Amino acid sequence: MTQHTSVLNFAAAAGVAALLFAGPSPASAETIKIGVISTYSGPMATLGEEIDHGLSLYVKTHEKDLPPGVKVELVKRDDTGPVPDVAKRLAQELVTRDKVQFLIGVVWTPCGLAICPIANEAKVPFVSTNAAGVTMPRLTPYFARTSFTLWQVGLPMGKWAAQHGYKRAYVAVSDFAPGHEAGDAFTKGFTDGGGTIIGSVAFPLQNPDFVPFLQRVKDAKPDVLFLWVPAGPQATQAMKAYNDLGLKNAKVTVVSTQDLVPDEQLPLMGNTPLGLITSGTYSTAATRPANKAFLAAWNKEYGNTLVPDFMAVDSWDGMNMLFDVIKQTKGKFTADQAMAIIKHWKDPNSPRGPISIDPDTRDIVQNVYIRRVEGVNGKLANVEFETIANVKDPWKEMHPAQ
Amino acid sequence: MTAVAERVVASAAETFARRHRFRWYEALPWLVAVAGYFAFPDYLALGSQILATILFALSVDLVLGYGGIITLGQAAFFGAGAYTAGLLAAHGMGAPVIGLLIAAVAAALVGLISGVVVLRTHGLTQLMMTLMVAVMLHEAANKANTVTGGADGLQGMEVGPVFGLFHFDLYGNTAYFYCLAALFICWFVMRRIVHSPFGRSLTGIRENEARMHAIGSPVFRRRLVAYTISAAMAGVSGALVAQTTQFVATDALGFERSGNVLIMLLLGGIGRLYGAFIGVPLYMIAQDRFAAIDPVYWYFWIGLLLVLMVTFARGGVLGIVDRVGAVLRRRR
């Protein structure tokens, strides 16, 4: 009995000692807080979900590669949609209250534009994994982008259309900066290649009804229509209007950037988009080994509930970049050191092919693929058939910084 | 007989005189606001937005709670003020207090002009008219890309220091006291208004318009004045948000803003001057906390809160206070 008790006592004492010794090590561990600002609620929540899943999946699958004692914590905040004053306040709170060392995410360019001054004042590196507004890197040296700019994908689409026998184009875009940038980029590529623009129209950003706008397009009888809406539910609505108005039978070819046929929306579009040609940076149908590995990890984590699209991959790559900063500095870095690494960051093996950050503009350099919507194994997919390698943002080459 | 009448008049006069005497509890919101500054130094950004929104809710209380004008378009004045302050700051006139005053005047003008049309209608029509004014301004701001920046928001606002002394800092210290001061002044003015004969006649119009006509009260003019003052207050609130966040976008004129402020006011209690001081912090803090804990489904919890409030607490939080007070008095 006594012996028994002493054994127990010893075990308890050993346990306490073990706890005491084990105690300090997690406490002294470095936790890097990363602020995520994205749209988690409202009609556009799917976009935020893509970004969230891409970021979280990378953290989950690569946590083990972090230097010993270093942890990463994502602090997630909901900007509720394109509401810049909320986004700005959230960014302010994340840097002052939660003391985050990075800001990442952001669906909407207006929100991104509002966050840039905070990143600048607080000296916190801010990585956009979607918001594509072309001027953002000029607002602060602490900004970098792993998504794309609309000029980057729109211009090659215009060139391609002009080279493939289309002469008269109509441009229909959403009425906000990315929409106009996409339209301008297409127009530049198309007219440089010898085509003419016969008209253009802009849809309102919130709750648009596409039918009257597309009817106008149909009446103008172009042979190609550049149709651009923000990726997400609007893409499906726009395709539905395209179908209802019989634009396909009217021999109007639709071209766009990947935003019109995001992989995540394709299953909802029926057979309407078959044959549609878009330019883009990522497709789930790509056969690169890195993409297969990414898709396997995604399916294991999320199953078939959500198909990853370019936003998920852009976010995955963005987190990869931050992880590289943390790994190279063993978790101890200033904002300027982080930006120095980010500026020269590259990954030859992203799911979307080789990517790198342009040190001069802090925008991404990547392949742009021309893709066609085809049926693959009974499902629609964006099949890449032409590659334009290592495209820089053309807008910044056309408008050098003063 | 005359003695009785005299006594009635005297007691009525006494009641009115007592009405605008300051009570001890009227100092509470201001004590809480100052205490909040020291207790939660990390929450000042949210704090200043709450203060500005309280002012916005106060402006709604004036027209809806006192004037009986049902409005779903208060964001029109908020946005007018926000864009006025924003455009001034974006074009080199960044002095905040002057911006605030000009924004108030601009919003009051919008209120006056739209009020002439809106206030000729009643009930549901009036509701639709207020909504229409906000929607039209929203669309105008969206279309006037070159002036307002459209859906991308107004770029390049540079707000100067308050009185040339206090810079708006990242932590929101200046913004907090700036909003608090503006709210205090507007609250003081509004308190004077609702306890004045003018304010009483507004309540009279709300309760029985035909009767007020009958006793010769200029109903339309009274309402128009209230509507204009309320618009000016909403404009100040919009300008505060614009200046402290240094950003304006079309959502300043959005329907959601008009709708949300109504919900906040209902939560606190309508037509009571202090409903805004309870409902707005309650809603905005709950929203902030729910959204931080659960960024995906926080709307559900807000919804649940509203359902519970509407089911069990008609008249808002202040309604509960009243009922509890009544029970206690009966016990005594």
XYZ file of C-alpha atoms in Angstrom:
734
model
C 0.000 0.000 0.000
C 2.651 2.520 1.066
C 4.924 1.405 -1.717
C 2.074 1.790 -4.135
C 1.424 5.354 -2.943
C 5.070 6.319 -3.214
C 5.134 5.058 -6.784
C 2.132 7.190 -7.525
C 3.734 10.134 -5.809
C 6.859 9.672 -7.827
C 4.878 9.477 -11.032
C 2.997 12.621 -10.123
C 6.203 14.456 -9.247
C 7.788 13.329 -12.493
C 4.721 14.497 -14.339
C 4.838 17.916 -12.728
C 8.530 18.192 -13.441
C 7.976 17.187 -17.043
C 5.283 19.824 -17.360
C 7.535 22.446 -15.828
C 10.357 21.620 -18.195
C 8.111 21.258 -21.186
C 6.297 24.465 -20.262
C 8.778 27.096 -21.332
C 9.420 25.756 -24.811
C 6.002 26.486 -26.365
C 5.874 29.767 -24.483
C 9.138 30.925 -25.984
C 8.091 29.713 -29.427
C 7.788 32.403 -32.055
C 4.229 32.855 -33.290
C 3.976 34.792 -36.520
C 0.542 36.342 -36.829
C -0.777 36.792 -40.354
C -3.852 38.967 -40.845
C -6.312 37.661 -43.457
C -8.868 40.123 -44.843
C -11.400 38.545 -47.134
C -15.116 38.380 -47.907
C -16.548 35.673 -45.677
C -20.221 36.689 -45.703
C -22.802 37.980 -48.146
C -23.493 37.091 -51.786
C -19.805 37.074 -52.724
C -18.685 34.769 -49.915
C -17.582 32.003 -52.315
C -14.707 34.220 -53.418
C -13.564 34.646 -49.840
C -13.911 30.923 -49.288
C -11.545 30.176 -52.180
C -8.956 32.521 -50.717
C -9.406 31.237 -47.190
C -9.127 27.604 -48.258
C -5.999 28.263 -50.348
C -4.252 30.042 -47.477
C -5.348 27.598 -44.778
C -4.490 24.536 -46.840
C -0.941 25.739 -47.387
C -0.487 26.416 -43.686
C -1.900 23.021 -42.790
C 0.215 21.036 -45.233
C 3.457 22.970 -44.722
C 3.413 23.836 -41.012
C 5.898 21.052 -40.401
C 8.481 22.745 -42.673
C 8.685 25.838 -40.462
C 11.860 26.367 -38.423
C 11.669 24.674 -35.008
C 9.762 26.728 -32.454
C 8.124 28.943 -35.067
C 4.361 28.851 -35.480
C 1.997 30.614 -37.825
C -1.404 31.914 -36.755
C -3.969 33.226 -39.228
C -6.161 36.022 -37.837
C -9.202 36.090 -40.135
C -11.474 39.082 -40.642
C -14.578 39.591 -42.785
C -14.752 42.749 -44.915
C -18.390 41.871 -45.880
C -17.861 42.649 -49.593
C -16.530 45.628 -51.552
C -16.805 47.899 -48.466
C -13.480 49.766 -48.236
C -14.046 51.575 -44.925
C -14.634 48.262 -43.159
C -11.568 46.728 -44.819
C -9.521 49.714 -43.785
C -10.630 49.544 -40.172
C -9.974 45.802 -40.053
C -6.454 46.346 -41.380
C -5.892 49.089 -38.831
C -7.067 46.820 -36.011
C -5.024 43.880 -37.247
C -1.801 45.893 -37.177
C -2.416 47.878 -33.990
C -4.341 45.405 -31.856
C -3.410 41.953 -33.098
C 0.124 43.000 -34.071
C 0.120 40.966 -37.262
C 3.364 40.840 -39.249
C 1.733 40.348 -42.630
C -1.561 41.251 -44.248
C -2.806 38.882 -46.934
C -5.925 38.053 -48.928
C -8.397 40.712 -50.167
C -10.958 39.941 -52.829
C -11.781 43.491 -53.889
C -9.588 46.173 -55.409
C -11.450 49.008 -53.607
C -10.677 47.275 -50.302
C -7.059 46.729 -51.321
C -6.697 50.392 -52.270
C -7.986 51.354 -48.812
C -5.609 48.973 -47.037
C -2.433 50.137 -48.848
C -2.049 53.385 -46.819
C -2.292 51.367 -43.573
C 0.391 48.939 -44.762
C 2.499 51.931 -45.679
C 2.106 53.761 -42.391
C 2.451 50.691 -40.183
C 5.192 49.137 -42.337
C 3.471 45.787 -42.617
C 3.992 43.768 -45.828
C 0.656 43.385 -47.612
C 0.204 40.621 -50.180
C -2.810 40.668 -52.474
C -3.849 37.186 -53.495
C -6.691 38.431 -55.640
C -7.407 42.189 -55.773
C -5.945 43.046 -59.148
C -6.108 46.879 -59.377
C -3.061 47.768 -61.418
C -1.948 50.825 -59.430
C -1.797 49.218 -55.990
C 1.979 48.528 -55.871
C 2.592 52.229 -56.502
C 0.735 53.189 -53.299
C 3.222 51.575 -50.926
C 6.600 49.808 -51.119
C 5.187 47.219 -48.699
C 2.796 45.787 -51.260
C 3.303 42.692 -53.390
C 0.939 40.597 -55.476
C 0.721 36.883 -56.201
C -2.495 37.026 -58.222
C -2.367 38.877 -61.539
C -3.326 42.160 -63.120
C -6.076 42.413 -65.680
C -3.613 43.971 -68.093
C -1.446 40.893 -67.753
C -4.211 38.520 -68.856
C -6.385 40.883 -70.934
C -3.737 42.091 -73.375
C -2.725 38.585 -74.576
C -6.417 37.804 -75.115
C -6.793 40.861 -77.371
C -3.697 39.932 -79.340
C -4.859 36.352 -79.734
C -8.301 37.411 -80.988
C -6.791 39.780 -83.551
C -4.415 37.074 -84.761
C -7.208 34.574 -85.210
C -9.295 36.386 -87.768
C -11.639 38.449 -85.616
C -12.118 41.995 -86.897
C -14.998 43.699 -85.065
C -15.100 43.495 -81.280
C -17.548 44.706 -78.639
C -16.303 45.259 -75.079
C -18.680 44.666 -72.137
C -17.215 44.913 -68.634
C -18.159 45.532 -64.998
C -18.139 49.185 -64.027
C -15.190 49.299 -61.622
C -11.430 49.557 -61.959
C -10.624 45.891 -62.714
C -13.418 45.746 -65.309
C -12.171 48.857 -67.083
C -8.599 47.616 -66.892
C -9.592 44.302 -68.463
C -11.493 46.134 -71.216
C -8.664 48.594 -71.879
C -6.104 45.792 -71.993
C -8.167 43.761 -74.442
C -8.787 46.857 -76.557
C -5.067 47.653 -76.686
C -4.119 44.093 -77.670
C -6.917 43.845 -80.221
C -6.419 47.202 -81.939
C -2.622 46.785 -81.981
C -3.287 43.540 -83.840
C -5.424 45.347 -86.450
C -8.959 44.828 -85.095
C -11.542 47.540 -84.450
C -13.734 48.078 -81.393
C -17.287 48.821 -82.503
C -18.711 49.606 -79.085
C -18.404 49.209 -75.374
C -20.698 49.080 -72.369
C -20.285 48.793 -68.577
C -22.508 46.816 -66.155
C -23.061 48.079 -62.608
C -20.930 46.197 -60.094
C -23.742 45.434 -57.653
C -26.707 43.267 -58.726
C -26.516 43.767 -62.466
C -29.156 42.554 -64.935
C -27.133 41.440 -67.935
C -29.930 40.947 -70.463
C -30.465 44.551 -71.661
C -26.735 45.117 -71.981
C -26.124 41.945 -73.945
C -29.131 42.676 -76.155
C -27.389 45.871 -77.183
C -24.300 43.820 -78.021
C -26.364 41.415 -80.096
C -27.914 44.282 -82.066
C -24.453 45.670 -82.890
C -23.490 42.348 -84.534
C -19.813 42.138 -83.599
C -17.910 38.987 -84.483
C -16.254 38.822 -81.084
C -17.428 39.985 -77.662
C -15.032 40.587 -74.789
C -17.233 39.941 -71.756
C -15.801 40.559 -68.304
C -17.417 40.274 -64.864
C -15.812 39.598 -61.487
C -15.351 35.872 -60.921
C -18.030 34.250 -58.799
C -21.811 34.050 -59.039
C -21.994 36.948 -61.543
C -20.032 34.866 -64.031
C -22.809 32.274 -64.077
C -25.505 34.970 -64.391
C -23.686 36.556 -67.314
C -23.347 33.202 -69.077
C -27.025 32.536 -68.507
C -27.963 35.838 -70.152
C -25.594 35.021 -73.025
C -27.415 31.730 -73.498
C -30.935 33.158 -73.139
C -30.318 35.807 -75.773
C -28.995 33.248 -78.266
C -25.717 35.047 -78.779
C -24.057 31.761 -79.640
C -26.412 31.188 -82.580
C -25.971 34.816 -83.608
C -22.339 33.888 -84.327
C -20.905 36.138 -81.650
C -17.820 34.507 -80.188
C -17.249 35.344 -76.559
C -13.731 35.729 -75.239
C -12.693 36.804 -71.760
C -10.171 36.370 -69.031
C -10.440 33.505 -66.566
C -12.858 35.538 -64.423
C -15.787 34.620 -66.680
C -15.292 30.856 -66.361
C -13.738 30.206 -62.946
C -13.342 26.453 -62.400
C -15.480 26.735 -59.304
C -18.465 28.132 -61.280
C -18.115 25.910 -64.370
C -20.236 23.043 -62.991
C -23.134 25.504 -62.554
C -23.091 26.771 -66.123
C -24.496 23.764 -68.004
C -23.163 23.348 -71.528
C -23.385 27.049 -72.401
C -19.681 27.881 -72.139
C -18.521 24.967 -74.341
C -15.939 26.296 -76.801
C -15.500 29.603 -74.968
C -11.952 30.934 -75.166
C -10.309 32.728 -72.277
C -6.866 33.773 -71.176
C -5.850 32.829 -67.674
C -3.107 31.894 -65.299
C -4.548 28.750 -63.761
C -6.869 25.891 -64.637
C -7.626 22.809 -62.575
C -7.362 20.847 -65.809
C -3.627 21.596 -66.119
C -1.535 18.427 -66.075
C 1.588 19.828 -64.351
C 2.743 17.544 -61.506
C 2.677 20.466 -59.050
C -0.972 21.032 -59.911
C -1.806 17.351 -59.430
C -0.177 17.427 -55.994
C -2.091 20.609 -55.140
C -5.406 19.115 -56.238
C -4.737 15.925 -54.273
C -4.070 17.938 -51.104
C -7.172 20.053 -51.750
C -9.466 17.069 -52.306
C -8.121 15.356 -49.221
C -8.915 18.422 -47.107
C -12.119 19.741 -48.635
C -13.445 16.804 -50.674
C -15.672 17.750 -53.575
C -17.478 20.546 -51.754
C -15.544 23.317 -53.445
C -13.530 23.299 -56.671
C -10.346 25.346 -56.371
C -9.953 28.169 -58.868
C -7.232 30.722 -59.581
C -7.974 32.608 -56.362
C -7.283 29.507 -54.288
C -4.001 28.898 -56.117
C -2.985 32.561 -55.924
C -3.581 32.396 -52.165
C -1.692 29.113 -51.854
C 1.263 30.720 -53.646
C 0.983 33.864 -51.513
C 1.236 31.828 -48.344
C 4.129 29.871 -49.865
C 5.931 33.198 -50.327
C 5.340 34.244 -46.705
C 6.517 30.825 -45.507
C 9.736 31.303 -47.476
C 10.276 34.646 -45.733
C 9.734 33.007 -42.350
C 11.987 30.072 -43.179
C 14.832 32.172 -44.520
C 14.822 34.482 -41.504
C 13.995 31.756 -38.948
C 10.965 33.753 -37.950
C 12.759 36.968 -37.027
C 12.484 39.726 -39.591
C 11.647 43.368 -40.078
C 9.201 44.549 -42.732
C 12.076 45.724 -44.927
C 13.892 42.413 -44.666
C 10.683 40.620 -45.559
C 10.129 42.857 -48.583
C 13.733 42.290 -49.716
C 13.049 38.548 -49.824
C 9.597 38.972 -51.365
C 10.946 41.170 -54.164
C 13.233 38.406 -55.387
C 10.962 35.498 -54.585
C 10.347 32.834 -57.183
C 8.783 29.411 -57.392
C 9.501 27.387 -60.540
C 6.960 24.792 -59.472
C 3.712 26.516 -58.623
C 0.486 24.696 -59.578
C 0.197 27.327 -62.340
C 3.760 26.863 -63.652
C 6.830 28.999 -62.970
C 6.151 32.265 -61.140
C 8.325 35.045 -59.727
C 7.967 38.532 -58.309
C 9.213 41.359 -60.501
C 11.632 43.244 -58.196
C 10.874 46.577 -59.892
C 7.088 46.534 -59.646
C 6.422 43.847 -56.958
C 3.852 42.409 -59.343
C 3.952 38.790 -60.369
C 5.584 37.424 -63.534
C 3.874 34.285 -64.785
C 2.706 32.276 -67.783
C -0.563 33.269 -69.395
C -2.445 30.399 -70.981
C -5.051 30.580 -73.700
C -7.699 28.019 -72.798
C -10.830 26.547 -74.346
C -13.796 25.191 -72.397
C -14.090 21.492 -73.294
C -15.798 18.444 -71.890
C -13.255 16.289 -70.075
C -14.490 13.058 -68.481
C -18.060 14.299 -68.605
C -17.236 17.615 -66.914
C -16.430 21.041 -68.288
C -12.825 22.147 -67.963
C -10.616 25.017 -69.108
C -8.105 23.179 -71.305
C -4.886 25.106 -71.929
C -3.759 24.993 -75.552
C -1.345 27.891 -75.916
C 1.255 29.269 -73.504
C 2.639 32.781 -73.440
C 5.641 32.454 -71.146
C 6.723 34.833 -68.369
C 4.326 37.726 -68.892
C 5.034 40.879 -66.887
C 2.357 43.446 -66.124
C 2.238 45.402 -69.409
C 0.578 48.465 -67.870
C 3.649 49.228 -65.769
C 5.852 48.882 -68.842
C 3.588 51.325 -70.688
C 3.411 53.708 -67.690
C 6.858 53.718 -66.055
C 6.950 55.158 -62.537
C 8.169 58.731 -62.374
C -62.521 77.319 -11.793
C -59.856 79.782 -12.866
C -57.755 78.718 -9.919
C -57.898 75.140 -11.172
C -56.967 76.253 -14.674
C -54.091 78.278 -13.308
C -52.882 75.329 -11.332
C -53.071 73.111 -14.422
C -51.101 75.643 -16.454
C -48.551 76.022 -13.682
C -48.063 72.297 -13.330
C -47.754 71.924 -17.109
C -45.150 74.687 -17.151
C -43.367 72.937 -14.324
C -43.378 69.651 -16.248
C -41.892 71.324 -19.309
C -39.282 73.129 -17.262
C -38.301 69.876 -15.611
C -38.131 68.128 -18.941
C -34.914 69.750 -20.092
C -33.205 69.877 -16.749
C -30.116 67.662 -16.853
C -30.402 64.385 -14.998
C -27.511 62.505 -13.484
C -27.814 59.608 -15.932
C -27.366 61.893 -18.910
C -23.686 62.111 -18.028
C -23.342 58.317 -18.280
C -22.720 57.968 -22.042
C -19.932 60.541 -21.872
C -18.325 58.966 -18.812
C -18.486 55.569 -20.518
C -16.983 57.028 -23.700
C -14.041 58.562 -21.836
C -13.586 55.452 -19.704
C -13.687 53.360 -22.879
C -10.735 55.306 -24.221
C -8.571 54.292 -21.283
C -9.977 50.791 -20.858
C -9.737 49.676 -24.489
C -6.856 51.564 -26.137
C -6.685 48.860 -28.826
C -10.270 49.385 -29.937
C -10.190 53.077 -30.808
C -10.758 52.576 -34.525
C -13.971 50.713 -33.783
C -14.732 53.235 -31.044
C -14.602 56.221 -33.342
C -16.787 54.453 -35.901
C -19.287 53.725 -33.145
C -19.302 57.386 -32.082
C -19.850 58.543 -35.658
C -22.625 55.989 -36.122
C -24.322 57.118 -32.905
C -24.510 60.559 -34.437
C -25.986 59.048 -37.587
C -28.576 57.171 -35.507
C -29.375 60.384 -33.608
C -30.128 62.083 -36.911
C -32.546 59.272 -37.765
C -34.111 59.532 -34.315
C -34.860 63.204 -34.922
C -36.873 62.572 -38.095
C -38.283 59.158 -37.284
C -38.596 59.150 -33.510
C -39.641 62.765 -33.061
C -40.847 63.875 -36.494
C -42.603 60.632 -37.424
C -41.067 60.744 -40.902
C -40.395 57.159 -41.959
C -37.079 57.101 -43.768
C -35.033 54.455 -45.521
C -32.810 56.980 -47.237
C -30.817 58.604 -44.477
C -27.635 57.316 -46.157
C -28.207 59.967 -48.836
C -27.206 62.668 -46.331
C -24.497 60.549 -44.754
C -23.004 60.018 -48.206
C -23.415 63.657 -49.199
C -21.457 64.680 -46.114
C -18.857 61.958 -46.628
C -18.252 62.864 -50.260
C -18.152 66.588 -49.490
C -15.504 66.080 -46.807
C -13.712 63.555 -49.025
C -13.626 65.776 -52.098
C -12.454 68.763 -50.057
C -9.617 66.697 -48.590
C -8.725 65.229 -51.964
C -8.427 68.707 -53.476
C -6.099 70.208 -50.952
C -8.589 71.538 -48.408
C -7.809 69.081 -45.659
C -8.640 71.156 -42.572
C -11.003 68.756 -40.793
C -13.248 71.104 -38.825
C -13.935 73.349 -41.815
C -14.568 70.215 -43.861
C -17.063 69.090 -41.253
C -18.953 72.387 -41.383
C -19.068 72.495 -45.173
C -20.206 68.867 -45.221
C -23.018 69.758 -42.815
C -24.140 72.589 -45.075
C -23.979 70.417 -48.190
C -25.951 67.599 -46.565
C -28.486 70.116 -45.217
C -28.972 71.431 -48.754
C -29.606 67.919 -50.042
C -32.045 67.448 -47.171
C -33.831 70.719 -47.855
C -34.200 70.142 -51.578
C -35.224 66.493 -51.321
C -37.396 67.279 -48.300
C -39.544 69.668 -50.331
C -40.515 66.698 -52.502
C -40.380 63.825 -50.009
C -42.385 65.498 -47.248
C -45.363 66.160 -49.502
C -46.070 62.446 -49.414
C -47.118 60.130 -46.594
C -46.668 56.584 -45.337
C -45.399 54.011 -47.760
C -45.007 56.529 -50.576
C -42.821 58.648 -48.347
C -40.728 55.623 -47.457
C -40.190 54.883 -51.135
C -39.365 58.522 -51.845
C -36.634 58.631 -49.195
C -35.248 55.385 -50.562
C -35.346 56.775 -54.081
C -33.330 59.868 -53.145
C -30.580 57.664 -51.693
C -30.594 55.287 -54.654
C -30.365 58.177 -57.116
C -27.444 59.739 -55.288
C -25.767 56.334 -55.056
C -26.063 55.816 -58.781
C -24.889 59.367 -59.487
C -21.781 58.797 -57.358
C -21.217 55.497 -59.116
C -21.498 57.076 -62.578
C -19.479 60.219 -61.841
C -16.314 58.184 -62.067
C -14.001 61.090 -62.722
C -15.168 63.011 -59.638
C -15.919 60.307 -57.071
C -13.803 57.403 -58.285
C -16.978 55.359 -58.825
C -17.108 51.921 -57.261
C -13.380 52.023 -56.489
C -13.813 54.820 -53.994
C -12.348 58.271 -53.795
C -8.566 58.211 -53.962
C -6.008 60.607 -52.557
C -7.736 62.088 -49.505
C -5.286 63.966 -47.348
C -6.822 65.107 -44.081
C -4.811 67.644 -42.136
C -4.377 67.789 -38.378
C -7.308 68.980 -36.227
C -6.869 72.730 -35.511
C -3.428 72.296 -37.076
C -2.308 70.448 -33.933
C -3.542 66.877 -33.720
C -2.647 64.481 -36.512
C -4.895 61.513 -37.211
C -2.715 58.660 -36.019
C -2.721 54.957 -36.815
C -3.983 54.044 -33.366
C -7.018 56.307 -33.652
C -6.432 58.522 -30.578
C -7.172 61.762 -32.404
C -10.032 60.223 -34.371
C -11.705 59.062 -31.165
C -11.736 62.435 -29.444
C -12.554 64.243 -32.662
C -15.659 62.071 -33.115
C -16.527 62.355 -29.438
C -16.393 66.156 -29.544
C -18.519 66.331 -32.709
C -21.037 63.913 -31.238
C -21.234 65.888 -27.993
C -21.941 69.158 -29.773
C -24.564 67.622 -32.043
C -26.188 65.799 -29.124
C -26.351 69.066 -27.164
C -28.019 70.828 -30.072
C -30.425 67.977 -30.629
C -31.318 67.866 -26.923
C -32.149 71.541 -27.016
C -34.248 71.020 -30.122
C -36.364 68.119 -28.874
C -37.123 69.839 -25.570
C -37.933 73.160 -27.214
C -41.462 74.178 -28.235
C -40.404 73.326 -31.772
C -39.521 69.800 -30.647
C -42.820 69.445 -28.813
C -44.715 70.529 -31.906
C -42.821 67.873 -33.881
C -43.987 65.235 -31.437
C -47.460 66.659 -31.777
C -47.301 66.271 -35.532
C -46.100 62.694 -35.102
C -48.970 61.867 -32.762
C -51.806 63.606 -34.549
C -51.106 65.538 -37.693
C -54.706 66.612 -38.368
C -54.990 68.127 -34.931
C -51.778 70.078 -35.330
C -53.139 71.453 -38.592
C -56.296 72.384 -36.729
C -54.463 74.390 -34.079
C -52.610 76.271 -36.800
C -49.217 74.668 -36.615
C -47.269 74.958 -39.894
C -46.880 71.194 -40.233
C -45.022 71.040 -43.528
C -42.556 73.776 -42.597
C -41.854 72.223 -39.178
C -41.173 68.877 -40.765
C -38.959 70.381 -43.433
C -36.864 72.153 -40.804
C -36.494 68.934 -38.798
C -35.611 67.004 -41.959
C -32.957 69.553 -42.886
C -31.400 69.591 -39.420
C -31.376 65.819 -39.393
C -29.713 65.792 -42.828
C -27.017 68.148 -41.568
C -26.333 65.854 -38.615
C -26.145 62.796 -40.863
C -23.775 64.778 -43.077
C -21.499 65.504 -40.133
C -21.527 61.817 -39.288
C -20.575 60.904 -42.864
C -17.823 63.504 -42.868
C -16.485 62.099 -39.585
C -16.261 58.601 -41.034
C -14.693 59.909 -44.241
C -12.099 61.993 -42.425
C -11.144 59.401 -39.837
C -10.865 56.518 -42.318
C -9.561 58.859 -45.044
C -11.628 57.021 -47.596
C -15.063 57.318 -49.191
C -16.727 54.788 -51.423
C -20.231 54.445 -52.850
C -21.309 52.227 -49.965
C -21.530 55.477 -47.943
C -24.754 56.062 -49.902
C -25.842 52.429 -49.866
C -29.212 51.090 -48.812
C -27.587 48.816 -46.224
C -26.349 51.812 -44.300
C -29.861 53.281 -44.047
C -31.267 49.897 -43.071
C -28.616 49.010 -40.500
C -28.935 52.293 -38.668
C -32.677 51.718 -38.315
C -32.019 48.317 -36.778
C -29.497 49.813 -34.362
C -31.927 52.529 -33.356
C -34.746 50.018 -32.839
C -32.424 47.952 -30.650
C -31.811 50.902 -28.394
C -35.247 52.447 -28.449
C -36.729 54.987 -30.803
C -37.789 58.589 -30.076
C -35.879 58.753 -26.807
C -32.661 60.617 -27.610
C -30.640 57.925 -25.825
C -31.696 54.938 -27.892
C -28.841 55.641 -30.277
C -26.326 55.630 -27.445
C -27.343 52.101 -26.492
C -28.388 50.455 -29.749
C -25.394 51.459 -31.861
C -22.647 50.231 -29.500
C -24.675 47.085 -28.782
C -25.009 46.227 -32.462
C -21.525 47.239 -33.572
C -19.676 45.580 -30.693
C -21.740 42.411 -31.105
C -21.007 42.456 -34.829
C -17.287 42.997 -34.240
C -17.023 40.212 -31.678
C -19.198 37.719 -33.578
C -17.294 38.380 -36.796
C -13.931 37.973 -35.074
C -14.950 34.667 -33.505
C -16.690 33.309 -36.557
C -15.996 35.253 -39.752
C -18.250 33.007 -41.851
C -21.543 32.652 -39.924
C -21.579 35.770 -37.754
C -24.679 37.102 -39.503
C -26.588 34.233 -37.928
C -25.772 35.392 -34.403
C -26.662 38.980 -35.222
C -29.938 37.709 -36.657
C -30.637 35.672 -33.535
C -29.963 38.703 -31.359
C -32.428 40.748 -33.413
C -35.128 38.078 -33.326
C -34.818 37.851 -29.533
C -34.897 41.619 -29.133
C -37.935 42.042 -31.365
C -39.798 39.173 -29.710
C -39.081 39.923 -26.091
C -38.028 43.540 -25.939
C -40.317 45.791 -27.933
C -39.150 49.351 -27.515
C -35.543 48.246 -27.421
C -33.222 48.170 -24.451
C -34.661 51.418 -23.096
C -38.101 49.846 -23.322
C -36.903 47.116 -20.945
C -35.480 49.744 -18.616
C -38.858 51.511 -18.599
C -40.768 48.344 -17.828
C -38.395 47.307 -15.049
C -38.663 50.827 -13.630
C -42.458 50.664 -13.721
C -42.490 47.316 -11.901
C -40.148 48.629 -9.211
C -42.273 51.721 -8.673
C -45.414 49.604 -8.307
C -43.672 47.463 -5.664
C -42.919 50.594 -3.713
